[in-house]
mmCIF file of C-alpha atoms in Angstrom:
data_model
loop_
_atom_site.group_PDB
_atom_site.id
_atom_site.type_symbol
_atom_site.label_atom_id
_atom_site.label_comp_id
_atom_site.label_asym_id
_atom_site.label_seq_id
_atom_site.Cartn_x
_atom_site.Cartn_y
_atom_site.Cartn_z
ATOM 1 C CA THR A 21 -48.444 -60.740 -47.685
ATOM 2 C CA ARG A 22 -50.618 -60.230 -51.568
ATOM 3 C CA GLN A 23 -52.426 -63.722 -50.197
ATOM 4 C CA LEU A 24 -53.135 -62.205 -47.555
ATOM 5 C CA GLN A 25 -54.605 -59.074 -48.806
ATOM 6 C CA GLU A 26 -56.690 -61.739 -51.295
ATOM 7 C CA GLY A 27 -58.211 -64.157 -48.859
ATOM 8 C CA LYS A 28 -58.041 -65.657 -45.854
ATOM 9 C CA ALA A 29 -54.217 -66.824 -44.308
ATOM 10 C CA ASN A 30 -54.070 -70.450 -44.281
ATOM 11 C CA VAL A 31 -51.477 -71.569 -40.837
ATOM 12 C CA ASP A 32 -48.751 -71.935 -42.921
ATOM 13 C CA GLU A 33 -48.896 -68.076 -44.124
ATOM 14 C CA ILE A 34 -49.199 -67.265 -40.723
ATOM 15 C CA ARG A 35 -46.530 -69.735 -39.845
ATOM 16 C CA GLU A 36 -44.245 -67.733 -42.086
ATOM 17 C CA LEU A 37 -45.055 -64.379 -41.225
ATOM 18 C CA GLN A 38 -45.044 -65.179 -37.357
ATOM 19 C CA LYS A 39 -41.484 -66.347 -38.048
ATOM 20 C CA ILE A 40 -40.904 -62.973 -40.445
ATOM 21 C CA VAL A 41 -42.447 -61.417 -37.511
ATOM 22 C CA GLY A 42 -39.600 -62.765 -34.800
ATOM 23 C CA VAL A 43 -36.831 -62.486 -36.862
ATOM 24 C CA THR A 44 -36.896 -58.867 -37.693
ATOM 25 C CA ALA A 45 -38.177 -58.505 -34.072
ATOM 26 C CA GLY A 46 -35.354 -60.094 -33.469
ATOM 27 C CA ASP A 47 -32.882 -58.807 -34.822
ATOM 28 C CA THR A 48 -34.789 -55.651 -34.305
ATOM 29 C CA GLY A 49 -35.030 -56.259 -30.192
ATOM 30 C CA GLU A 50 -30.467 -57.318 -30.731
ATOM 31 C CA ARG A 51 -30.187 -53.798 -32.841
ATOM 32 C CA ILE A 52 -32.450 -52.319 -30.048
ATOM 33 C CA GLU A 53 -30.075 -54.152 -27.658
ATOM 34 C CA GLY A 54 -26.821 -53.228 -29.151
ATOM 35 C CA LEU A 55 -27.833 -49.350 -29.210
ATOM 36 C CA GLN A 56 -28.563 -49.691 -25.441
ATOM 37 C CA LYS A 57 -25.087 -51.224 -25.131
ATOM 38 C CA MET A 58 -23.457 -48.056 -27.088
ATOM 39 C CA LEU A 59 -25.186 -45.558 -25.255
ATOM 40 C CA ASP A 60 -24.414 -46.581 -22.009
ATOM 41 C CA THR A 61 -20.615 -46.310 -23.671
ATOM 42 C CA VAL A 62 -21.163 -42.645 -25.086
ATOM 43 C CA VAL A 63 -23.197 -41.757 -21.082
ATOM 44 C CA LYS A 64 -19.943 -43.159 -19.545
ATOM 45 C CA ASP A 65 -17.613 -41.223 -21.278
ATOM 46 C CA VAL A 66 -18.970 -38.494 -21.553
ATOM 47 C CA GLU A 67 -19.420 -38.951 -17.737
ATOM 48 C CA ASN A 68 -15.623 -39.811 -17.868
ATOM 49 C CA GLN A 69 -14.491 -36.830 -20.233
ATOM 50 C CA PHE A 70 -17.333 -34.566 -17.500
ATOM 51 C CA ARG A 71 -15.411 -36.346 -14.319
ATOM 52 C CA ILE A 72 -12.117 -35.574 -16.175
ATOM 53 C CA ALA A 73 -12.955 -32.195 -16.732
ATOM 54 C CA SER A 74 -14.098 -30.978 -13.246
ATOM 55 C CA ASN A 75 -11.451 -32.498 -11.786
ATOM 56 C CA THR A 76 -9.049 -30.344 -13.827
ATOM 57 C CA ILE A 77 -11.525 -27.504 -13.035
ATOM 58 C CA ALA A 78 -11.022 -28.350 -9.283
ATOM 59 C CA ALA A 79 -7.607 -28.867 -9.516
ATOM 60 C CA HIS A 80 -6.800 -24.874 -11.739
ATOM 61 C CA ASN A 81 -8.628 -23.224 -8.810
ATOM 62 C CA ALA A 82 -7.376 -24.921 -6.529
ATOM 63 C CA THR A 83 -3.687 -23.678 -7.797
ATOM 64 C CA LEU A 84 -5.338 -20.430 -8.704
ATOM 65 C CA MET A 85 -6.372 -19.898 -5.217
ATOM 66 C CA SER A 86 -2.983 -21.460 -3.682
ATOM 67 C CA GLU A 87 -1.007 -18.858 -5.932
ATOM 68 C CA VAL A 88 -3.747 -16.182 -5.141
ATOM 69 C CA ARG A 89 -3.140 -16.717 -1.085
ATOM 70 C CA ALA A 90 0.705 -16.344 -1.723
ATOM 71 C CA SER A 91 0.684 -13.918 -3.010
ATOM 72 C CA TYR A 92 -1.938 -11.609 -0.899
ATOM 73 C CA GLN A 93 1.049 -12.983 1.918
ATOM 74 C CA SER A 94 3.411 -12.528 0.637
ATOM 75 C CA GLU A 95 1.588 -8.230 -0.404
ATOM 76 C CA LEU A 96 0.747 -8.944 3.215
ATOM 77 C CA GLN A 97 4.447 -9.133 4.344
ATOM 78 C CA GLN A 98 5.578 -6.288 2.216
ATOM 79 C CA ALA A 99 2.452 -4.256 4.444
ATOM 80 C CA GLY A 100 4.468 -4.875 6.918
ATOM 81 C CA ARG A 101 7.293 -4.169 6.377
ATOM 82 C CA ILE A 102 6.503 -0.726 4.956
ATOM 83 C CA ARG A 103 4.633 -0.306 8.047
ATOM 84 C CA SER A 104 7.864 -0.850 10.134
ATOM 85 C CA GLU A 105 9.739 1.455 7.825
ATOM 86 C CA VAL A 106 7.123 4.396 8.661
ATOM 87 C CA ILE A 107 6.877 3.812 11.871
ATOM 88 C CA ALA A 108 10.721 3.638 12.387
ATOM 89 C CA MET A 109 11.012 6.643 10.638
ATOM 90 C CA ALA A 110 8.170 8.604 12.276
ATOM 91 C CA THR A 111 10.090 7.666 15.587
ATOM 92 C CA GLU A 112 13.316 9.052 13.695
ATOM 93 C CA MET A 113 11.768 12.398 12.618
ATOM 94 C CA ARG A 114 10.564 12.883 15.802
ATOM 95 C CA SER A 115 13.606 12.634 17.861
ATOM 96 C CA ALA A 116 15.738 14.875 14.956
ATOM 97 C CA VAL A 117 12.183 17.028 15.680
ATOM 98 C CA GLY A 118 13.366 17.484 19.458
ATOM 99 C CA LYS A 119 16.752 17.517 18.862
ATOM 100 C CA LEU A 120 15.972 20.480 16.302
ATOM 101 C CA GLU A 121 14.104 21.711 18.990
ATOM 102 C CA THR A 122 16.590 21.832 22.048
ATOM 103 C CA ALA A 123 19.100 22.827 19.264
ATOM 104 C CA MET A 124 16.855 25.807 18.292
ATOM 105 C CA THR A 125 16.110 26.597 22.333
ATOM 106 C CA THR A 126 19.816 27.487 23.474
ATOM 107 C CA THR A 127 21.288 28.961 20.641
ATOM 108 C CA ARG A 128 17.412 31.463 21.479
ATOM 109 C CA ASP A 129 18.980 31.433 25.361
ATOM 110 C CA HIS A 130 22.356 31.770 23.901
ATOM 111 C CA PHE A 131 21.734 35.151 21.614
ATOM 112 C CA GLU A 132 18.863 36.071 23.937
ATOM 113 C CA ALA A 133 22.244 36.436 26.788
ATOM 114 C CA MET A 134 25.346 37.496 24.037
ATOM 115 C CA THR A 135 22.294 40.103 23.630
ATOM 116 C CA GLN A 136 21.648 40.823 27.289
ATOM 117 C CA GLN A 137 25.301 41.684 27.164
ATOM 118 C CA ILE A 138 25.743 43.500 24.700
ATOM 119 C CA ARG A 139 23.472 45.677 25.971
ATOM 120 C CA THR A 140 24.396 46.051 29.106
ATOM 121 C CA ASP A 141 28.411 46.191 27.329
ATOM 122 C CA VAL A 142 27.050 49.187 25.455
ATOM 123 C CA GLU A 143 24.900 51.032 28.105
ATOM 124 C CA GLU A 144 28.503 50.899 30.340
ATOM 125 C CA VAL A 145 30.426 52.376 27.135
ATOM 126 C CA ALA A 146 27.265 54.870 27.044
ATOM 127 C CA ARG A 147 27.419 55.585 30.673
ATOM 128 C CA LYS A 148 31.032 55.848 30.497
ATOM 129 C CA ARG A 149 31.499 58.008 27.502
ATOM 130 C CA LYS A 150 29.059 60.427 29.617
ATOM 131 C CA ARG A 151 31.143 60.379 32.546
ATOM 132 C CA ASP A 152 34.196 60.535 30.256
ATOM 133 C CA ARG A 153 32.402 63.801 28.595
ATOM 134 C CA ALA A 154 31.918 65.323 32.241
ATOM 135 C CA ASN A 155 35.070 64.916 33.365
ATOM 136 C CA THR A 156 36.278 66.153 30.037
ATOM 137 C CA GLU A 157 34.116 69.808 30.232
ATOM 138 C CA LEU A 158 35.241 70.278 33.814
ATOM 139 C CA GLU A 159 38.774 69.868 32.579
ATOM 140 C CA VAL A 160 37.958 71.481 30.264
ATOM 141 C CA LYS A 161 36.175 74.536 32.271
ATOM 142 C CA SER A 162 39.482 73.944 35.052
ATOM 143 C CA VAL A 163 41.315 74.594 32.919
ATOM 144 C CA ARG A 164 39.593 77.809 31.610
ATOM 145 C CA LYS A 165 39.813 79.309 34.459
ATOM 146 C CA ARG A 166 42.801 78.509 35.809
ATOM 147 C CA LEU A 167 43.834 79.982 31.305
ATOM 148 C CA GLY A 168 42.020 82.858 33.098
ATOM 149 C CA THR A 169 43.226 83.305 36.205
ATOM 150 C CA VAL A 170 46.748 82.858 34.525
ATOM 151 C CA PHE A 171 45.947 85.767 31.934
ATOM 152 C CA GLU A 172 44.015 87.913 34.799
ATOM 153 C CA SER A 173 47.203 87.324 36.563
ATOM 154 C CA SER A 174 49.960 88.415 33.657
ATOM 155 C CA GLU A 175 47.897 91.854 32.749
#
């Protein structure tokens, strides 16, 4: 290269320089091809790893969704059972309340009838007492009158 700088180069020097440049360019081309192949391999590896990661995430999401659906179905079934139990209990409670109301009505009617009977009996006893008292007073008056007559006749 010193000779080129100092003066004109001859044909052999230029050919030698062209050979060197050609070899260097060939080496550079081979290196670029090697780098290109290495880059292609890296890209393919990254794509493959990305595909594997995507498939893993998709599988995980599918499993998670399946578990969530199963859990939701289980919760729905449990809610259905509880709803059925509540409906059955409400029906039983209505029936029990109806029976209790019937029993209360029957008991009230029975007590009212008993109370009426007791009133009637008390009124009857009061009338009999009044009649007995009146009869007793009449007898007492009658006995007094007889005694008065007996005393008058004996005097």
